[in-house]
PDB file of C-alpha atoms in Angstrom:
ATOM      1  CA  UNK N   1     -28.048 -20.253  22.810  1.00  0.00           C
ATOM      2  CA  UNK N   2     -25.682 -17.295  23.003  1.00  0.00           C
ATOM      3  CA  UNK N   3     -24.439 -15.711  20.113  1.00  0.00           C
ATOM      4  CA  UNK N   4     -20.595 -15.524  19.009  1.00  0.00           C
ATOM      5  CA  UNK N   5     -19.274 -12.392  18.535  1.00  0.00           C
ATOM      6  CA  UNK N   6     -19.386 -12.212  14.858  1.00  0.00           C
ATOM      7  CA  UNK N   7     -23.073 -13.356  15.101  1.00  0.00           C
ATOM      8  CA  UNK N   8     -23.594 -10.361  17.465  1.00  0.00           C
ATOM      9  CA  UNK N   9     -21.821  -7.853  15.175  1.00  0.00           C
ATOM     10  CA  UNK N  10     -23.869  -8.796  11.941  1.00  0.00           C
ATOM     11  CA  UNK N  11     -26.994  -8.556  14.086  1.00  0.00           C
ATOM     12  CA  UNK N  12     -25.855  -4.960  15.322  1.00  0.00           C
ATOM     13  CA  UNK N  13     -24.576  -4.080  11.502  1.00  0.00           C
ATOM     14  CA  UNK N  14     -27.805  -5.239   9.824  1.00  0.00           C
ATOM     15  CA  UNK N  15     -29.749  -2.748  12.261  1.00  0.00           C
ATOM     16  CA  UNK N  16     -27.546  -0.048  12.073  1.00  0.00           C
ATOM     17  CA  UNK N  17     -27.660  -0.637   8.021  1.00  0.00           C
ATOM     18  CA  UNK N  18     -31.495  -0.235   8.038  1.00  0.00           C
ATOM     19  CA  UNK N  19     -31.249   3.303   9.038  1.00  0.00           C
ATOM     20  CA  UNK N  20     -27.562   4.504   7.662  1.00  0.00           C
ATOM     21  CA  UNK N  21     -27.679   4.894   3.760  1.00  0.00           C
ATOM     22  CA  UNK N  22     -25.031   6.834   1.265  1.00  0.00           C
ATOM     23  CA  UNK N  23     -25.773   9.064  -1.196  1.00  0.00           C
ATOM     24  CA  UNK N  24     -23.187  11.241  -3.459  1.00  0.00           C
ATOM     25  CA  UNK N  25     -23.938  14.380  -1.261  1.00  0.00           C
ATOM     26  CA  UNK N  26     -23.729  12.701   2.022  1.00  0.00           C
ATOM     27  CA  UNK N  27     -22.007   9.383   1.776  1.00  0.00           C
ATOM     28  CA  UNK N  28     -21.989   6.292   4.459  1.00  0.00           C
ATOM     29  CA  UNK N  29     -18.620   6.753   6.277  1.00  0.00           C
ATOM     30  CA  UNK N  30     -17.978   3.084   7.056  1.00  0.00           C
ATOM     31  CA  UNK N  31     -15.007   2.023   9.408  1.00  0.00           C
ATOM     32  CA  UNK N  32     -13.521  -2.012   9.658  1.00  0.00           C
ATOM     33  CA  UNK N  33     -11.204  -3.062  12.421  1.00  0.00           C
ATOM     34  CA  UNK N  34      -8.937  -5.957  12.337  1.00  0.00           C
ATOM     35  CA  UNK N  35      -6.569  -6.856  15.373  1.00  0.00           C
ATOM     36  CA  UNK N  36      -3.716  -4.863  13.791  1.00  0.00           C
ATOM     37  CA  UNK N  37      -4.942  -2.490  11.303  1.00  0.00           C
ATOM     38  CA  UNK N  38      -7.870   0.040  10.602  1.00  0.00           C
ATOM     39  CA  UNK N  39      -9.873   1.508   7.554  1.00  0.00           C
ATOM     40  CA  UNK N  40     -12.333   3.800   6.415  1.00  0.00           C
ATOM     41  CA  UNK N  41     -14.012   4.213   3.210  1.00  0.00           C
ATOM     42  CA  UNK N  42     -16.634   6.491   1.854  1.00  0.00           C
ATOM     43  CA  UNK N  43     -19.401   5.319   0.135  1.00  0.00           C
ATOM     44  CA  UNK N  44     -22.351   6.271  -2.319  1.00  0.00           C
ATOM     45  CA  UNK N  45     -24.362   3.630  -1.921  1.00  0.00           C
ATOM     46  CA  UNK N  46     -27.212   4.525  -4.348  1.00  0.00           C
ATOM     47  CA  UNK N  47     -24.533   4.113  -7.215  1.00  0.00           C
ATOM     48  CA  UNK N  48     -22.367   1.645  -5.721  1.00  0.00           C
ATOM     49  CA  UNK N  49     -19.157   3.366  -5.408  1.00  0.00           C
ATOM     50  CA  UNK N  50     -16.515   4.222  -3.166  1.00  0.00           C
ATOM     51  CA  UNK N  51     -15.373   7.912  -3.097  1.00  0.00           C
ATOM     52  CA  UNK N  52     -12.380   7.850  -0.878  1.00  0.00           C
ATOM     53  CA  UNK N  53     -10.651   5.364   1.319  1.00  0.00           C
ATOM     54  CA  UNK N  54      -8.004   5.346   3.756  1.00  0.00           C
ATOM     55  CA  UNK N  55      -6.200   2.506   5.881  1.00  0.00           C
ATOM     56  CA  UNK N  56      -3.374   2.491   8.613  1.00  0.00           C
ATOM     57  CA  UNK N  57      -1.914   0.179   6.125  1.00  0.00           C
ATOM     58  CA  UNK N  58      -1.561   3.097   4.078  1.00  0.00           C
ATOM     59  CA  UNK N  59       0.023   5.249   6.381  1.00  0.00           C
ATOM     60  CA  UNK N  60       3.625   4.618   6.509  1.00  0.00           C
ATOM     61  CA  UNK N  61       4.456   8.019   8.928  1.00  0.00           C
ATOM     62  CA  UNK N  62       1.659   7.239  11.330  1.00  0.00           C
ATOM     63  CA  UNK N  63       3.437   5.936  14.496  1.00  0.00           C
ATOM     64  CA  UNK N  64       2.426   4.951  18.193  1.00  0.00           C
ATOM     65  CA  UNK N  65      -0.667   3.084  19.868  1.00  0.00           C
ATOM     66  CA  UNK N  66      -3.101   1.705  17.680  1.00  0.00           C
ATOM     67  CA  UNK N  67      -5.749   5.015  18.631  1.00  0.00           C
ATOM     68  CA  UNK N  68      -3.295   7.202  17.661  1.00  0.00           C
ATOM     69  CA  UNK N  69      -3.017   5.256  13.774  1.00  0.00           C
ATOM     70  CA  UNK N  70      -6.667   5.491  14.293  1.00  0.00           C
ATOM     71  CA  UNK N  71      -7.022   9.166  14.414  1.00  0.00           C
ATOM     72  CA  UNK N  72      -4.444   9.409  11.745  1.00  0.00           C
ATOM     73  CA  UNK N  73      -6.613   7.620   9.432  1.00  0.00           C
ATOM     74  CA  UNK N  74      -9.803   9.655  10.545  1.00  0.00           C
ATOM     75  CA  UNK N  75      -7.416  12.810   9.639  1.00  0.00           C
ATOM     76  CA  UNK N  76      -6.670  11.018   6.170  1.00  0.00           C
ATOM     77  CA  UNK N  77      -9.795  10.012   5.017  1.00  0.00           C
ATOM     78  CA  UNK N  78     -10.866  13.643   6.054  1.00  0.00           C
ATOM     79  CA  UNK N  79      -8.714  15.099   3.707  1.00  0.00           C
ATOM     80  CA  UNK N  80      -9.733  12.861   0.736  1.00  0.00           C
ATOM     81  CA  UNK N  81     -12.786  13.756   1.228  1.00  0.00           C
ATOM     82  CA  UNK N  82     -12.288  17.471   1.623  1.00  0.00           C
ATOM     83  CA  UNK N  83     -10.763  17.246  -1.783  1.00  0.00           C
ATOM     84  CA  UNK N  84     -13.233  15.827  -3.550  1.00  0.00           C
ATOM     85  CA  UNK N  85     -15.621  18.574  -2.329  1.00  0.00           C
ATOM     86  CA  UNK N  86     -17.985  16.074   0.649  1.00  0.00           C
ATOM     87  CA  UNK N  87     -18.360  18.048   3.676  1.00  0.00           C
ATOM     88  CA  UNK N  88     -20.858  15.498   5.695  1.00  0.00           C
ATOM     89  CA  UNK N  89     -20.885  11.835   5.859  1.00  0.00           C
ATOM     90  CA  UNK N  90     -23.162   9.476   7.874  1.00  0.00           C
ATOM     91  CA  UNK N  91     -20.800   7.757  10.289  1.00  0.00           C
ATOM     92  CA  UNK N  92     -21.059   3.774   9.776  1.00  0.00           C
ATOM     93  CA  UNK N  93     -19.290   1.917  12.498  1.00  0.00           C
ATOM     94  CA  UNK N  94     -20.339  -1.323  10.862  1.00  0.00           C
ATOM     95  CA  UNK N  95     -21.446  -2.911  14.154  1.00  0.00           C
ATOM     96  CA  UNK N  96     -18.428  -1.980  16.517  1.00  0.00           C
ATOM     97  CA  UNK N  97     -18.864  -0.375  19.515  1.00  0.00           C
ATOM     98  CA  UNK N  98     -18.441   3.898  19.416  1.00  0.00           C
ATOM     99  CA  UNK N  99     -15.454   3.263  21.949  1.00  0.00           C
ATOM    100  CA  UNK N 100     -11.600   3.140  21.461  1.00  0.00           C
ATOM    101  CA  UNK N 101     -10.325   3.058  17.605  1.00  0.00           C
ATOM    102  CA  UNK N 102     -13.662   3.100  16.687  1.00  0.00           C
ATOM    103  CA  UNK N 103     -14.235   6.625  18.123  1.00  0.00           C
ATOM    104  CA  UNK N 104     -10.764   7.915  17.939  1.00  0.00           C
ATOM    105  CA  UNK N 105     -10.889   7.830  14.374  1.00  0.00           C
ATOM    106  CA  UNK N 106     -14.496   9.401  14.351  1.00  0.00           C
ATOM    107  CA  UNK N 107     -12.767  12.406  15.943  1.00  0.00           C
ATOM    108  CA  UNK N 108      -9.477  12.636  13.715  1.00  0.00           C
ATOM    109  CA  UNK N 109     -12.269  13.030  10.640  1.00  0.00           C
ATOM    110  CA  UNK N 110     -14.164  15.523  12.464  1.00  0.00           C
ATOM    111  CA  UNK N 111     -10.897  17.779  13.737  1.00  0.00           C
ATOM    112  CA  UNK N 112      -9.463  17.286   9.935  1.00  0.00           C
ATOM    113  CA  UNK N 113     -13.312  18.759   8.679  1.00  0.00           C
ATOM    114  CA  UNK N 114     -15.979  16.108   8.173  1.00  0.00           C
ATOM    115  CA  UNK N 115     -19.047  16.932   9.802  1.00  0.00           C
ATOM    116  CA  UNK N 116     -21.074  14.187  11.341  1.00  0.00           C
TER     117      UNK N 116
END
């Protein structure tokens, strides 16, 4: 029986999971895509928190083609985090392909600083 696409995406998550884990140094950078909007947050995952977050809901200036709004939330996010003193994440992309959005925003966080 084939698998839907959400059934495919937890599969992919759950293995990428196994090997991608937070810590307060180096936390899990850990992107979710709707149809309309993307987000990012960074997470310690050995004490359960998030340390910065940032969502094209959040951006009011960001204009033009969904990648675009993606790269301006990679920049974002980049810049919380640059603040708060984390320098390297581990990139999450929470079962999504590294294509489009996905990797647009990837590269807005790494030309704003993050190192990954």
């Amino acid at each position: 029986m084939a698998l839907t696409k959400l059934q495919r995406r937890t599969r992919i998550k759950k293995r990428i999971r196994k090997i991608v884990d937070g810590t307060a140094a180096k936390p899990r950078m850990s992107v979710f895509r709707s149809n309309k909007e993307i987000s990012v947050q960074l997470i310690d995952d050995i004490a359960g928190v998030m340390l910065a977050a940032a969502s094209s809901q959040g951006l009011k200036d960001a204009k033009g083609t969904k990648i675009e709004v993606a790269q301006a939330v990679g920049k974002a996010v980049a810049e919380k985090a640059v603040k708060a003193g984390i320098e390297t994440v581990a990139f999450d992309r929470n079962g999504y392909l590294y294509h489009g959005r996905v990797k647009s925003l990837a590269e807005g966080a790494r030309e704003a600083g993050l190192k990954f």
